[in-house]
Tab-separated table of C-alpha atoms and ligand atoms in Angstrom:
chain	number	residue	atom	x	y	z
A	147	MET	CA	2.680	46.030	-31.281
A	148	ASN	CA	4.619	48.797	-32.924
A	149	LEU	CA	7.830	49.012	-30.913
A	150	SER	CA	8.396	52.612	-31.900
A	151	SER	CA	5.201	53.529	-30.068
A	152	ASN	CA	6.210	52.084	-26.704
A	153	GLN	CA	5.631	55.209	-24.662
A	154	LEU	CA	6.330	53.459	-21.368
A	155	ALA	CA	9.856	52.555	-22.483
A	156	TYR	CA	10.387	56.093	-23.768
A	157	ASN	CA	9.257	57.544	-20.442
A	158	LEU	CA	11.467	55.185	-18.447
A	159	PHE	CA	14.420	56.036	-20.649
A	160	ASP	CA	13.826	59.785	-20.428
A	161	LEU	CA	13.444	59.694	-16.654
A	162	HIS	CA	16.139	57.192	-15.717
A	163	SER	CA	18.733	56.744	-18.477
A	164	VAL	CA	21.401	58.809	-16.696
A	165	ALA	CA	20.986	56.878	-13.442
A	166	ILE	CA	20.847	53.535	-15.270
A	167	LYS	CA	24.051	54.181	-17.198
A	168	ARG	CA	25.796	55.435	-14.078
A	169	GLY	CA	24.637	52.394	-12.073
A	170	LEU	CA	25.761	49.935	-14.739
A	171	GLU	CA	29.125	51.606	-15.038
A	172	GLN	CA	29.816	52.048	-11.318
A	173	ASP	CA	28.127	48.976	-9.833
A	174	GLY	CA	27.494	46.639	-12.775
A	175	TYR	CA	23.739	46.531	-12.184
A	176	PHE	CA	20.643	48.715	-11.794
A	177	ILE	CA	17.149	47.959	-10.469
A	178	LEU	CA	14.409	50.207	-11.856
A	179	LYS	CA	11.106	50.435	-9.998
A	180	ASN	CA	8.053	51.895	-11.730
A	181	ASP	CA	4.399	51.482	-10.718
A	182	GLU	CA	3.035	51.215	-14.280
A	183	PHE	CA	5.538	48.513	-15.157
A	184	ALA	CA	4.858	46.682	-11.879
A	185	ASN	CA	1.124	46.540	-12.705
A	186	LEU	CA	1.998	45.247	-16.159
A	187	VAL	CA	4.100	42.492	-14.598
A	188	ILE	CA	1.156	41.336	-12.463
A	189	ALA	CA	-1.040	41.036	-15.584
A	190	ALA	CA	1.760	39.338	-17.549
A	191	LYS	CA	2.313	36.808	-14.797
A	192	ASN	CA	-1.381	35.878	-14.887
A	193	GLU	CA	-1.153	35.447	-18.670
A	194	TYR	CA	1.905	33.219	-18.266
A	195	PHE	CA	0.205	30.975	-15.734
A	196	SER	CA	-2.929	30.808	-17.937
A	197	GLN	CA	-0.737	29.260	-20.662
A	198	LEU	CA	1.107	26.716	-18.525
A	199	SER	CA	-1.307	23.792	-18.644
A	200	GLU	CA	-1.676	24.103	-22.441
A	201	LEU	CA	2.020	24.106	-23.295
A	202	GLU	CA	3.873	20.862	-23.896
A	203	LEU	CA	7.143	20.713	-21.943
A	204	HIS	CA	9.899	19.786	-24.399
A	205	PRO	CA	13.176	18.139	-23.368
A	206	GLN	CA	16.443	20.044	-23.122
A	207	LYS	CA	17.724	18.920	-26.541
A	208	SER	CA	14.587	19.857	-28.514
A	209	ARG	CA	15.066	22.578	-31.119
A	210	LEU	CA	12.873	25.640	-31.104
A	211	ASP	CA	11.151	26.745	-34.310
A	212	ARG	CA	11.191	30.475	-33.581
A	213	LYS	CA	8.848	31.209	-36.517
A	214	SER	CA	6.078	29.332	-34.692
A	215	LEU	CA	6.187	31.691	-31.724
A	216	THR	CA	3.711	34.210	-33.098
A	217	ARG	CA	1.135	31.408	-33.031
A	218	ARG	CA	2.079	29.764	-29.765
A	219	PRO	CA	4.703	30.032	-27.004
A	220	TRP	CA	7.163	27.122	-26.690
A	221	ARG	CA	8.330	25.640	-23.396
A	222	LYS	CA	11.354	23.501	-22.648
A	223	LEU	CA	13.162	22.041	-19.695
A	224	ALA	CA	16.623	23.515	-19.164
A	225	ILE	CA	18.396	21.018	-16.960
A	226	GLY	CA	21.913	19.634	-16.721
A	227	SER	CA	25.523	20.312	-15.810
A	228	THR	CA	25.856	22.684	-18.776
A	229	ASN	CA	23.472	25.188	-20.297
A	230	GLY	CA	21.783	24.916	-23.706
A	231	VAL	CA	24.839	26.131	-25.634
A	232	GLY	CA	27.324	24.028	-23.649
A	233	GLU	CA	28.641	26.602	-21.209
A	234	PRO	CA	29.864	24.800	-18.063
A	235	TYR	CA	27.389	25.892	-15.456
A	236	ALA	CA	24.597	23.770	-14.055
A	237	GLN	CA	20.957	24.752	-14.083
A	238	PHE	CA	17.447	23.539	-13.462
A	239	LEU	CA	14.538	25.580	-14.760
A	240	THR	CA	11.955	25.713	-17.513
A	241	THR	CA	12.198	28.289	-20.284
A	242	THR	CA	9.190	29.452	-22.276
A	243	TYR	CA	9.865	31.386	-25.478
A	244	PHE	CA	7.415	34.004	-26.716
A	245	SER	CA	6.979	36.275	-29.664
A	246	GLU	CA	6.569	39.917	-28.697
A	247	ASN	CA	3.379	39.853	-30.804
A	248	THR	CA	1.352	36.877	-29.590
A	249	SER	CA	-2.382	37.535	-29.794
A	250	GLY	CA	-4.176	37.213	-26.481
A	251	LEU	CA	-1.023	37.861	-24.449
A	252	GLU	CA	-1.035	41.638	-24.528
A	253	ALA	CA	0.532	42.215	-21.118
A	254	LEU	CA	3.364	39.782	-21.825
A	255	ASN	CA	3.880	41.378	-25.239
A	256	LYS	CA	4.160	44.765	-23.596
A	257	VAL	CA	6.583	43.578	-20.928
A	258	PHE	CA	8.855	42.181	-23.643
A	259	SER	CA	8.538	45.172	-25.959
A	260	THR	CA	9.255	47.564	-23.076
A	261	LEU	CA	12.405	45.652	-22.114
A	262	LEU	CA	13.504	45.527	-25.761
A	263	GLU	CA	12.847	49.190	-26.423
A	264	LEU	CA	14.583	50.246	-23.224
A	265	ARG	CA	17.641	48.126	-24.079
A	266	ASN	CA	17.743	49.499	-27.610
A	267	ARG	CA	17.472	53.092	-26.475
A	268	LEU	CA	20.122	52.638	-23.786
A	269	PHE	CA	22.572	51.476	-26.426
A	270	GLY	CA	21.319	53.462	-29.379
A	271	ILE	CA	20.730	50.378	-31.496
A	272	PRO	CA	17.841	49.697	-33.844
A	273	HIS	CA	15.424	46.868	-33.320
A	274	VAL	CA	17.275	43.610	-33.991
A	275	LEU	CA	16.621	42.270	-37.453
A	276	GLU	CA	16.674	38.603	-38.330
A	277	SER	CA	18.619	39.461	-41.458
A	278	ASP	CA	21.548	40.344	-39.182
A	279	GLY	CA	21.756	36.672	-38.197
A	280	ILE	CA	20.481	37.453	-34.723
A	281	TRP	CA	17.053	37.675	-33.124
A	282	ASP	CA	15.472	38.858	-29.892
A	283	ALA	CA	14.751	35.835	-27.716
A	284	CYS	CA	11.808	36.822	-25.506
A	285	ARG	CA	11.332	34.286	-22.770
A	286	ILE	CA	10.397	33.534	-19.191
A	287	HIS	CA	12.765	31.652	-16.928
A	288	HIS	CA	10.743	29.667	-14.410
A	289	TYR	CA	12.677	28.173	-11.498
A	290	PRO	CA	10.344	25.697	-9.831
A	291	ARG	CA	10.063	25.361	-6.101
A	292	GLY	CA	11.860	22.167	-5.156
A	293	GLY	CA	15.320	22.992	-6.479
A	294	GLY	CA	15.226	25.437	-9.405
A	295	PHE	CA	18.647	27.107	-9.696
A	296	MET	CA	21.383	28.423	-11.988
A	297	SER	CA	25.033	28.201	-10.937
A	298	GLU	CA	27.007	31.396	-10.522
A	299	HIS	CA	28.634	32.328	-13.840
A	300	ARG	CA	29.555	35.079	-16.268
A	301	ASP	CA	27.918	35.201	-19.706
A	302	THR	CA	30.544	34.214	-22.255
A	303	HIS	CA	28.847	32.597	-25.254
A	304	PHE	CA	26.595	35.378	-26.474
A	305	PRO	CA	29.030	38.249	-25.908
A	306	LYS	CA	31.343	36.333	-28.269
A	307	VAL	CA	28.534	35.989	-30.819
A	308	LEU	CA	27.900	39.725	-30.595
A	309	GLY	CA	31.593	40.579	-30.686
A	310	THR	CA	31.534	41.623	-34.299
A	311	SER	CA	28.346	43.635	-33.972
A	312	GLY	CA	29.731	45.934	-31.297
A	313	MET	CA	26.668	45.504	-29.108
A	314	PRO	CA	27.217	45.088	-25.350
A	315	PHE	CA	25.673	42.108	-23.561
A	316	LEU	CA	23.412	43.875	-21.139
A	317	GLN	CA	20.876	41.697	-19.363
A	318	VAL	CA	17.536	43.534	-19.161
A	319	SER	CA	14.950	41.513	-17.277
A	320	ALA	CA	11.711	41.791	-15.352
A	321	CYS	CA	11.354	40.292	-11.881
A	322	MET	CA	7.986	38.515	-12.098
A	323	SER	CA	7.692	36.727	-8.770
A	324	LYS	CA	7.651	37.663	-5.114
A	325	ARG	CA	9.783	36.017	-2.488
A	326	GLY	CA	7.523	35.216	0.447
A	327	ALA	CA	4.538	34.450	-1.792
A	328	ASP	CA	5.573	32.628	-4.996
A	329	PHE	CA	8.577	31.009	-3.310
A	330	HIS	CA	10.344	31.392	0.010
A	331	THR	CA	14.078	30.768	-0.138
A	332	GLY	CA	16.777	31.311	-2.771
A	333	GLY	CA	16.613	33.701	-5.717
A	334	GLY	CA	18.545	35.703	-8.273
A	335	PHE	CA	21.748	37.571	-7.475
A	336	VAL	CA	24.637	39.422	-9.065
A	337	ILE	CA	28.107	40.040	-7.653
A	338	ASP	CA	28.546	43.760	-8.168
A	339	LYS	CA	31.698	45.616	-9.143
A	340	HIS	CA	32.611	46.044	-5.463
A	341	GLY	CA	32.423	42.292	-4.785
A	342	GLU	CA	29.111	42.486	-2.930
A	343	LYS	CA	26.381	39.881	-3.513
A	344	ILE	CA	23.247	41.776	-4.526
A	345	ASP	CA	19.779	40.264	-4.152
A	346	LEU	CA	17.807	40.801	-7.387
A	347	GLU	CA	14.381	39.786	-6.083
A	348	ALA	CA	12.502	43.059	-6.506
A	349	TYR	CA	9.007	42.026	-7.644
A	350	GLY	CA	7.678	44.078	-10.552
A	351	SER	CA	11.006	45.803	-11.232
A	352	ILE	CA	13.219	45.979	-14.288
A	353	VAL	CA	16.512	44.361	-13.326
A	354	MET	CA	19.553	45.229	-15.452
A	355	PHE	CA	23.073	43.918	-15.090
A	356	ASP	CA	26.237	43.508	-17.060
A	357	GLY	CA	26.440	39.838	-18.136
A	358	ASN	CA	30.170	40.011	-17.454
A	359	GLN	CA	29.454	40.346	-13.717
A	360	ARG	CA	29.101	36.997	-11.954
A	361	HIS	CA	25.430	36.137	-11.437
A	362	GLY	CA	23.106	33.211	-10.851
A	363	VAL	CA	20.046	31.914	-9.017
A	364	ASP	CA	20.351	30.273	-5.600
A	365	CYS	CA	18.233	27.117	-5.121
A	366	ILE	CA	14.533	27.764	-4.782
A	367	ASP	CA	12.727	26.065	-1.864
A	368	LEU	CA	14.585	22.805	-1.288
A	369	ASP	CA	11.978	21.737	1.274
A	370	THR	CA	9.510	20.573	-1.383
A	371	LEU	CA	9.410	18.540	-4.606
A	372	PRO	CA	9.380	20.191	-8.056
A	373	ASP	CA	6.110	20.483	-9.957
A	374	TYR	CA	6.377	21.912	-13.482
A	375	THR	CA	2.680	22.764	-13.607
A	376	ALA	CA	2.474	24.638	-10.295
A	377	HIS	CA	1.648	28.348	-10.357
A	378	THR	CA	4.537	29.026	-7.999
A	379	GLY	CA	8.301	29.420	-8.202
A	380	ARG	CA	10.724	32.112	-9.258
A	381	LEU	CA	9.976	33.868	-12.575
A	382	ALA	CA	11.977	36.333	-14.639
A	383	ALA	CA	11.411	37.673	-18.170
A	384	PHE	CA	14.429	38.148	-20.457
A	385	THR	CA	14.944	39.537	-23.957
A	386	ASN	CA	18.441	38.560	-25.017
A	387	ILE	CA	19.914	38.713	-28.505
A	388	TYR	CA	20.512	35.174	-29.780
A	389	GLU	CA	22.194	34.040	-32.962
A	390	ILE	CA	20.132	32.246	-35.607
A	391	LEU	CA	21.411	28.686	-35.736
A	392	SER	CA	19.609	27.475	-38.858
B	277	FE2	FE1	23.846	34.406	-17.418
């Protein structure tokens, strides 16, 4: 997909950029609801679940070959008392990495490209180039029922990586599951600039927050056992800038 032709992102930016920037500055977060994007999320979620049984689940320490992503998504377990780059907060989820150009996954591609284009337009930056030593990590965080969680934290590693580039570390994500249907208790939250805990479970919405605000995911459905293949749980799509490690 040609990112420059993402009309949905352009429309969202044109209609909401003032409110988004004001919300991020005043509250540290903004939740954007749009019917077209919500319909896209429903289709993308079906595509994600259609892939699940075909994707090998790799262990936490496995290394991703990002160049393989245009052929096939790549799924890993993210579990432990630290995250994948050693930051000291505990987590339990699976992460599936995607290209934004995977054939057969058009709705997912469009969700990612819309999030990327919106982020880029909000900050007036070009599409991230691998030659800059960074890349756009498009992925779905899947918190299984039966204990999926991420401890409350601030993002510290990647803002440091981006320190020399001058780019802010804005989290731009899509809420891809519905509390009450896909899971029942727990979910994503951010502590806003006024100290209030804000529930981020707004199915089909674009959820944006400053990674410097404390945030996390409260335990999902502790009354059951985890099943990595189940078409349930808490899902969110992210498109962060990562550094290239090799
Ligand atoms: Fe984070």
